[in-house]
Coordinates of N, CA and C and ligand atoms in Angstrom, one line a residue:
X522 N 55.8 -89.2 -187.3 CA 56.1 -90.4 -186.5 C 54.9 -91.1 -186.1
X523 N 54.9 -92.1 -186.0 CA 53.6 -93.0 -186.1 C 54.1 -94.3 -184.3
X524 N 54.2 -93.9 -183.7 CA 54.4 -94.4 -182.3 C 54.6 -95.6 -182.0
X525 N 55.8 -96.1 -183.0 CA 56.0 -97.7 -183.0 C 56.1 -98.1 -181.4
X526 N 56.8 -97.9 -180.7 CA 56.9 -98.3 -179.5 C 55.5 -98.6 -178.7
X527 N 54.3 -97.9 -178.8 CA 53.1 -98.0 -178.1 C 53.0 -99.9 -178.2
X528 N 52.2 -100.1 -177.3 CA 51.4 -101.5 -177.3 C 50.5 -101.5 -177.3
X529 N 49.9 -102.1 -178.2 CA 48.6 -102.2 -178.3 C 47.5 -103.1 -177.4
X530 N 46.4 -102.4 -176.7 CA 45.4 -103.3 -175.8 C 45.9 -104.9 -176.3
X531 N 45.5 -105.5 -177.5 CA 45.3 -106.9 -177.7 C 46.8 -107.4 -177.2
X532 N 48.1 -106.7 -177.4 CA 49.2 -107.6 -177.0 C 49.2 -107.6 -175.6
X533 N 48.9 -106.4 -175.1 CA 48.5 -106.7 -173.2 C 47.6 -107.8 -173.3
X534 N 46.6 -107.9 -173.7 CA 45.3 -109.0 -173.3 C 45.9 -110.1 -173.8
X535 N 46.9 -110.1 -174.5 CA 47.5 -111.9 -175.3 C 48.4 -112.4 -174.1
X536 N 49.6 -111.4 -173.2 CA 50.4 -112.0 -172.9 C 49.8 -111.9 -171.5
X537 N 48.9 -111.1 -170.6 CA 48.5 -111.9 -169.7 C 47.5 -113.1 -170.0
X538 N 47.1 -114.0 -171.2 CA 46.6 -114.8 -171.0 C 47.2 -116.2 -171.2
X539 N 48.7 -115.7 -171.8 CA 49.6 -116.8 -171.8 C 49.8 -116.9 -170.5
X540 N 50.6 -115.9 -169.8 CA 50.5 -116.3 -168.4 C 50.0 -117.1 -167.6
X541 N 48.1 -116.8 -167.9 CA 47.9 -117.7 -166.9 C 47.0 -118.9 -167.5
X542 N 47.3 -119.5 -168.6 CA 47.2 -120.0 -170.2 C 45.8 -120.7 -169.3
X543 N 44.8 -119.7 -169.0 CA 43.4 -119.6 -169.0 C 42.7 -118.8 -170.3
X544 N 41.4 -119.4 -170.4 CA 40.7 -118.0 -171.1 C 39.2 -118.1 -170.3
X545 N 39.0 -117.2 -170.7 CA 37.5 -116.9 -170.0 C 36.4 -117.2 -171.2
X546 N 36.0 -117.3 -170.7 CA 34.5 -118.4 -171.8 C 33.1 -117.3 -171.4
X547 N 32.1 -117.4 -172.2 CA 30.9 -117.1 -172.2 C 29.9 -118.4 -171.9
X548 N 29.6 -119.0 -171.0 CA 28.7 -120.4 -171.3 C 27.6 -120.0 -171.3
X549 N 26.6 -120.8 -172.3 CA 25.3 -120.5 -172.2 C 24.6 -122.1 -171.8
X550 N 23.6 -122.2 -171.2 CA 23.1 -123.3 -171.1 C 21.6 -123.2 -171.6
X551 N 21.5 -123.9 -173.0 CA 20.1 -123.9 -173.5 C 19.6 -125.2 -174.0
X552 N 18.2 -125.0 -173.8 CA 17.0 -126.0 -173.8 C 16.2 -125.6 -174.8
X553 N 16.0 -126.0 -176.1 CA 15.6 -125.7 -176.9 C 15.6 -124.2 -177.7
X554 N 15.0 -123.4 -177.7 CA 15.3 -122.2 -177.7 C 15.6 -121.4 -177.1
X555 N 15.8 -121.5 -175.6 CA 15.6 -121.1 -174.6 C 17.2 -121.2 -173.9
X556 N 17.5 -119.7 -173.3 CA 19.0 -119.4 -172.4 C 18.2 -120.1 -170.6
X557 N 18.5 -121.2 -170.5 CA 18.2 -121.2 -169.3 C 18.8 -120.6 -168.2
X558 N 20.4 -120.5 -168.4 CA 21.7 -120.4 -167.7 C 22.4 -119.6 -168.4
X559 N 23.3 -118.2 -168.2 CA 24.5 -118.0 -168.8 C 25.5 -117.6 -167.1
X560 N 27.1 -117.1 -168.3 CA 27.6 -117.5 -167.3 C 29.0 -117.4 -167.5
X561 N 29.7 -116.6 -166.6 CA 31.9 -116.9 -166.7 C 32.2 -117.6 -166.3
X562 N 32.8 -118.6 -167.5 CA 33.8 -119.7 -166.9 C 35.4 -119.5 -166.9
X563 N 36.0 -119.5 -166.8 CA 37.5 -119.6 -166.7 C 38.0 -120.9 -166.8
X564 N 38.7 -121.4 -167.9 CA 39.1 -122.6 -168.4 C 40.4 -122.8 -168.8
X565 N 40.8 -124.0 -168.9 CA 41.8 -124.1 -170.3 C 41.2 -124.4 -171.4
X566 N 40.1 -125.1 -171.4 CA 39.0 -124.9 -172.9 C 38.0 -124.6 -173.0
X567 N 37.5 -125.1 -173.6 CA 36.3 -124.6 -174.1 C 35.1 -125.8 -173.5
X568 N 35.9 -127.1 -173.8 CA 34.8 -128.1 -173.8 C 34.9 -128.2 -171.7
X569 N 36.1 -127.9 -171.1 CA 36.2 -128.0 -169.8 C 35.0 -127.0 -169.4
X570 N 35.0 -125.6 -169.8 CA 34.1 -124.7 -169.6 C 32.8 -125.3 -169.6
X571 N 32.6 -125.9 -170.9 CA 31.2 -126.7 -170.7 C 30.7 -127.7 -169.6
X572 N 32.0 -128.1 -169.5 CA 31.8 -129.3 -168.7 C 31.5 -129.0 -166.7
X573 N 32.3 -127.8 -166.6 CA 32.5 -127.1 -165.5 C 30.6 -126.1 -165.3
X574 N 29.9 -126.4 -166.1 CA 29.0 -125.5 -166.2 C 27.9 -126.7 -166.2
X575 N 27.9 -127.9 -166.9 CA 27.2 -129.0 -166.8 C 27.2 -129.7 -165.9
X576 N 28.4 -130.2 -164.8 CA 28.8 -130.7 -164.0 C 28.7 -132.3 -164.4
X577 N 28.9 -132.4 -165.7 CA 29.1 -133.8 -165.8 C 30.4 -133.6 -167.9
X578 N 30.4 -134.8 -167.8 CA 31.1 -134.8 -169.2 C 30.4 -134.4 -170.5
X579 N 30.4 -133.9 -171.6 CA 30.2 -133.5 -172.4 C 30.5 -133.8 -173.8
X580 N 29.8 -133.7 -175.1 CA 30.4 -134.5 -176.1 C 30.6 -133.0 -177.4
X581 N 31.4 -133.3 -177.9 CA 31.4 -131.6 -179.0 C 30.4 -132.1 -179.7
X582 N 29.5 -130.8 -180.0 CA 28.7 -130.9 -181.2 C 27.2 -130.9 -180.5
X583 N 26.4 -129.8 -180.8 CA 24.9 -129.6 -180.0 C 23.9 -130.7 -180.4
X584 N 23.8 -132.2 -179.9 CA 23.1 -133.1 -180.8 C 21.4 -133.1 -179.9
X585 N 21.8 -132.6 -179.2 CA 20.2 -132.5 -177.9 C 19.6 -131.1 -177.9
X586 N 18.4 -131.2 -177.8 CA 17.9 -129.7 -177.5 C 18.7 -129.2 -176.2
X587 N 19.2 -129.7 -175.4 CA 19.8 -129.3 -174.1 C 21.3 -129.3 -174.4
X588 N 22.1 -128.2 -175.1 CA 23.3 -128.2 -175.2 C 23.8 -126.4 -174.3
X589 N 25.2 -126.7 -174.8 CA 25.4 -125.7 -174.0 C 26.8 -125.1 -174.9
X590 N 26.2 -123.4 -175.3 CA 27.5 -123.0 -176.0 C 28.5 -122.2 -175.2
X591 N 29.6 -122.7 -175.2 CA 30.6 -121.9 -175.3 C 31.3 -120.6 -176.0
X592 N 31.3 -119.4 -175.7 CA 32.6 -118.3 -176.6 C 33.5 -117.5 -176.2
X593 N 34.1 -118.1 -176.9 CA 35.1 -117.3 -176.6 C 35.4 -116.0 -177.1
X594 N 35.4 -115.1 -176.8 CA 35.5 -113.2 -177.0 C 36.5 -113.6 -177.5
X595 N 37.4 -113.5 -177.4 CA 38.6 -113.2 -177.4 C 39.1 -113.9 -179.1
X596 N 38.6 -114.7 -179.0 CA 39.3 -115.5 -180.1 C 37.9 -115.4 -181.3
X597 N 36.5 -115.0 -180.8 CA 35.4 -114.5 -181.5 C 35.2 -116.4 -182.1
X598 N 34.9 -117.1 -181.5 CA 34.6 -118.3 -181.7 C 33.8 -118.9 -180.7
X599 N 33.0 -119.9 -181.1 CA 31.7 -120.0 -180.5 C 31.8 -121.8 -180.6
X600 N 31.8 -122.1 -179.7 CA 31.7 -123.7 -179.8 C 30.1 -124.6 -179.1
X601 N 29.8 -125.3 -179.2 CA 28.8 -126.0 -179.2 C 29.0 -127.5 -178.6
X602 N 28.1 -128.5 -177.2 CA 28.2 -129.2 -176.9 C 26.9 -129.3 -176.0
X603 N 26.8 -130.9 -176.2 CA 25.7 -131.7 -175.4 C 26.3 -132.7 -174.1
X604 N 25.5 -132.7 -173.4 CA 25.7 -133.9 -172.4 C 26.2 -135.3 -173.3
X605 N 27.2 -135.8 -173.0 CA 27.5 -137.4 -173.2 C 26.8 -137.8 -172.9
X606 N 26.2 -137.7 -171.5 CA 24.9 -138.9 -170.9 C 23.9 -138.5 -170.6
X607 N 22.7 -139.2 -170.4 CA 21.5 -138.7 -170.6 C 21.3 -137.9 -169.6
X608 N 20.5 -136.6 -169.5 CA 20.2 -135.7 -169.0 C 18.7 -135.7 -169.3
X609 N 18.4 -134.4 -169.8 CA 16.9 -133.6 -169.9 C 16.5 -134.3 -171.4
X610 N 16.3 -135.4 -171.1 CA 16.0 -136.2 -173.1 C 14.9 -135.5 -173.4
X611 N 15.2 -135.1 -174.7 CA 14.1 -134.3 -175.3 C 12.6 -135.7 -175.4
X612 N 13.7 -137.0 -176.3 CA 12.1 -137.9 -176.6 C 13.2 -139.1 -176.6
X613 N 12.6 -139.9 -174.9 CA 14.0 -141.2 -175.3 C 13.2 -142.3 -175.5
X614 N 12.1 -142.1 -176.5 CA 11.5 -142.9 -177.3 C 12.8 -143.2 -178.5
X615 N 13.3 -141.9 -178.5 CA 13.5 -142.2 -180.3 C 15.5 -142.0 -179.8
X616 N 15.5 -142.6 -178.7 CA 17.2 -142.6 -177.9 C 17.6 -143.7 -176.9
X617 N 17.3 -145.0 -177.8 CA 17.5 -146.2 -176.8 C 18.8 -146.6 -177.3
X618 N 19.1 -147.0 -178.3 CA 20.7 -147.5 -178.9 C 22.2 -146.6 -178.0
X619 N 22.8 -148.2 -177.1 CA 23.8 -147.5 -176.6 C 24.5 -146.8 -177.6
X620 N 25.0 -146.7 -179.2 CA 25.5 -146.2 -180.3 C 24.7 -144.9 -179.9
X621 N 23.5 -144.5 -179.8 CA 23.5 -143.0 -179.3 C 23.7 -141.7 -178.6
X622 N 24.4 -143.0 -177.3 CA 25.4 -142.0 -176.3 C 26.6 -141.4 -176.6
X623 N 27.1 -141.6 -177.8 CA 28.4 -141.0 -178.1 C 29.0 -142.4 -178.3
X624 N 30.5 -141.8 -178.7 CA 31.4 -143.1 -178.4 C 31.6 -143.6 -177.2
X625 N 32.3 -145.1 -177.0 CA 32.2 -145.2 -175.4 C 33.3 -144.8 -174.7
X626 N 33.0 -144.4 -173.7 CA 33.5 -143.7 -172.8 C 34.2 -144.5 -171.6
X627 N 35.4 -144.9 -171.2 CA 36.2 -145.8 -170.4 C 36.7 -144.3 -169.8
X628 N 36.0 -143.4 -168.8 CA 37.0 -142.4 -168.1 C 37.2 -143.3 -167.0
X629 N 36.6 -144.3 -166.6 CA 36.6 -144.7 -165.4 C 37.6 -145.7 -165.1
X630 N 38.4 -146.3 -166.4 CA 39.6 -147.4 -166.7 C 40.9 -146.7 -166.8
X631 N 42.1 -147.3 -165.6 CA 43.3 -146.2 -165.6 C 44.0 -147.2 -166.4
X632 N 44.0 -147.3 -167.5 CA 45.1 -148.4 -168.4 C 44.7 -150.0 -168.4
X633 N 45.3 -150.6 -169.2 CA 45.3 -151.6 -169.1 C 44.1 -152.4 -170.2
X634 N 44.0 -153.6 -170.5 CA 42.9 -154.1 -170.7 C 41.8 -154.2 -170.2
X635 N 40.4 -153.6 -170.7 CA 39.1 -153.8 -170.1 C 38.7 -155.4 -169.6
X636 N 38.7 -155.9 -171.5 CA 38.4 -157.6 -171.3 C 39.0 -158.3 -170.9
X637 N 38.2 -159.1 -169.9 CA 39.0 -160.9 -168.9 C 40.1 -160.3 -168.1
X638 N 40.1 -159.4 -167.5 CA 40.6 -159.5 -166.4 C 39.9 -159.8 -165.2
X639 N 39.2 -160.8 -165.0 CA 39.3 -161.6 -163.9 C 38.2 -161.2 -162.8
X640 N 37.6 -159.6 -163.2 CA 37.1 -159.2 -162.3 C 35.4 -159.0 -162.9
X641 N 34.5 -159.0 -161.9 CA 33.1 -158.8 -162.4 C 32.7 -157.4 -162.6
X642 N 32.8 -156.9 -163.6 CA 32.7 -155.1 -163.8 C 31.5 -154.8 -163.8
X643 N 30.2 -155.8 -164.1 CA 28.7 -155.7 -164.4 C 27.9 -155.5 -162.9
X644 N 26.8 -154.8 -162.7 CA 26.1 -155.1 -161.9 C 24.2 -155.0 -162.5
X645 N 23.7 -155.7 -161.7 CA 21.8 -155.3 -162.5 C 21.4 -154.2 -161.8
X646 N 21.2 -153.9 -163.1 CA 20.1 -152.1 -162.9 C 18.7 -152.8 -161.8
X647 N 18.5 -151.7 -161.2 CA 17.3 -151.7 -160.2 C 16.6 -151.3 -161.1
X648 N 16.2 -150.7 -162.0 CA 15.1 -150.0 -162.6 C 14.8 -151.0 -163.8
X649 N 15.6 -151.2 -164.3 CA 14.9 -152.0 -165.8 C 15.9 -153.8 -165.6
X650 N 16.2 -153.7 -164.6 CA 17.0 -155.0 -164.9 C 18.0 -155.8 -165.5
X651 N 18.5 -154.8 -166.5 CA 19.7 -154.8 -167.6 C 21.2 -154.9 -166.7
X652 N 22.4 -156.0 -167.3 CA 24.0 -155.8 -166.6 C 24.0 -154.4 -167.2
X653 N 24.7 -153.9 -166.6 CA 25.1 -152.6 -166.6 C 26.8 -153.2 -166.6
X654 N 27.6 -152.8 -167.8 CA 29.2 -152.6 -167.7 C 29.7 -151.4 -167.0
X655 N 29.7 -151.3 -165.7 CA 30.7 -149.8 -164.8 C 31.5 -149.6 -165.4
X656 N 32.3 -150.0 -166.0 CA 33.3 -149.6 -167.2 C 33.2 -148.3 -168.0
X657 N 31.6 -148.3 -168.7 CA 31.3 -147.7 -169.7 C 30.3 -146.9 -169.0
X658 N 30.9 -145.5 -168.9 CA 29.9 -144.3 -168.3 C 28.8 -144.4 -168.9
X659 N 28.8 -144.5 -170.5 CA 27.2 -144.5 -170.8 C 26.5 -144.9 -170.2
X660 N 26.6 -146.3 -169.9 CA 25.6 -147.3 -169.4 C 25.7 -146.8 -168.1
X661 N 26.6 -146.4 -167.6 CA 26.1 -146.1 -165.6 C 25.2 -144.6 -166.0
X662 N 25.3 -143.8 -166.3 CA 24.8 -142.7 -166.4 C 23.1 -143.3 -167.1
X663 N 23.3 -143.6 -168.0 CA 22.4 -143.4 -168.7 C 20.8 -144.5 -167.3
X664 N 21.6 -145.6 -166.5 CA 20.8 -146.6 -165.5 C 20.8 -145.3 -164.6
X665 N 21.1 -144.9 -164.4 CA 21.1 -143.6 -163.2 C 20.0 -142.7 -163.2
X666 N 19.1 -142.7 -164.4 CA 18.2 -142.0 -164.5 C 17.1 -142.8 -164.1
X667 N 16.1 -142.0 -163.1 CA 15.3 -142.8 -162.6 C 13.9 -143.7 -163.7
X668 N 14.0 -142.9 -164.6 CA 12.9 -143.8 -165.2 C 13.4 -144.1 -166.5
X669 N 14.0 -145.0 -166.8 CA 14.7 -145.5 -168.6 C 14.5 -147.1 -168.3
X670 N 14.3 -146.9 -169.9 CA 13.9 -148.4 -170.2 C 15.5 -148.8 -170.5
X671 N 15.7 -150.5 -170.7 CA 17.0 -151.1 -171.0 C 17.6 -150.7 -172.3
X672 N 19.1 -150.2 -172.3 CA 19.6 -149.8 -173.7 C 20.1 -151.1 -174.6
X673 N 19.7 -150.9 -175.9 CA 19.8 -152.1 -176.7 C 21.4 -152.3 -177.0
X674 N 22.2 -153.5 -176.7 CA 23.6 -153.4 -177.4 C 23.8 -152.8 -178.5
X675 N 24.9 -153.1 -178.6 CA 25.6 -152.0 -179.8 C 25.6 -153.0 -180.8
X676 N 26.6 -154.1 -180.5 CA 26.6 -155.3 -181.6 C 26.1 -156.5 -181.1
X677 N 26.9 -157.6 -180.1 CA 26.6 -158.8 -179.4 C 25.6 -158.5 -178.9
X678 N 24.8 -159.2 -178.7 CA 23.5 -159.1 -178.4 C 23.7 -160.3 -176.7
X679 N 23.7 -160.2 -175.6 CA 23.7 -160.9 -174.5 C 22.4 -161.6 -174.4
X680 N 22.6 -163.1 -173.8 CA 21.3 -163.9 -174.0 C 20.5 -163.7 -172.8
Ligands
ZN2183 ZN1 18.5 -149.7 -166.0

């Protein structure tokens, strides 16, 4: 007799995590070579975990020396992500094109049309002088840093 009835650890560990349709993450926070941070997160994902650990939004994919991995045990998968917005810039000599911040980012728009509604969404940076669109996190995040030069449009070039 070979003990069909037993359960196995993994089906205990599956159905309390449906329950509490969390998983628990490994985050690491690294800077080039270097673990600056590790760390339990408890998430519904992976990229939340990251995000929960960065304290700002996050983009998939390690494109900065300052990324931060995610793993999951459980599922033996390892995920990878950078800051959306500028952080610890390795060299923002060679990271001025808003196209470098990721795609754009509207978390701050609840529906609707961005353009011509009526309202002035721009304000001028104190530091470099540049409209800043509040719309588009890049540009607030990236004017937020105390010392950056003006990011170059994407396409229209403003006179
Ligand atoms: Zn600025």
């Amino acid at each position: 007799m070979a003990g069909a009835m037993q359960q196995s650890p993994e089906d205990h560990v599956a159905t309390q995590r449906n329950e509490a349709a969390m998983t628990k993450y490994q985050v690491e926070e690294i800077k080039g070579d270097t673990v600056v941070s590790s760390g339990i997160v408890v998430e519904n994902d992976s990229m939340k975990a990251a995000e929960a650990t960065a304290g700002q939004s996050v983009s998939p994919r390690a494109l900065q020396d300052h990324w931060f991995g995610v793993v999951d045990e459980e599922q033996a998968a390892v995920y990878q992500y950078s800051l959306a917005g500028p952080d610890e810039r390795p060299d923002p000599a060679e990271w001025k094109e808003l196209s470098d911040l990721g795609p754009r980012n509207l978390g701050m728009l609840h529906g609707g049309e961005p353009v011509n509604d009526g309202v002035d969404h721009f304000y001028t940076c104190a530091v470099c002088g540049q409209r800043v669109d509040m719309r588009d996190l890049r540009q607030v995040m990236w004017h937020e840093v105390p010392d950056h030069e003006p990011l170059k449009p994407e396409a229209v070039k403003e006179p």
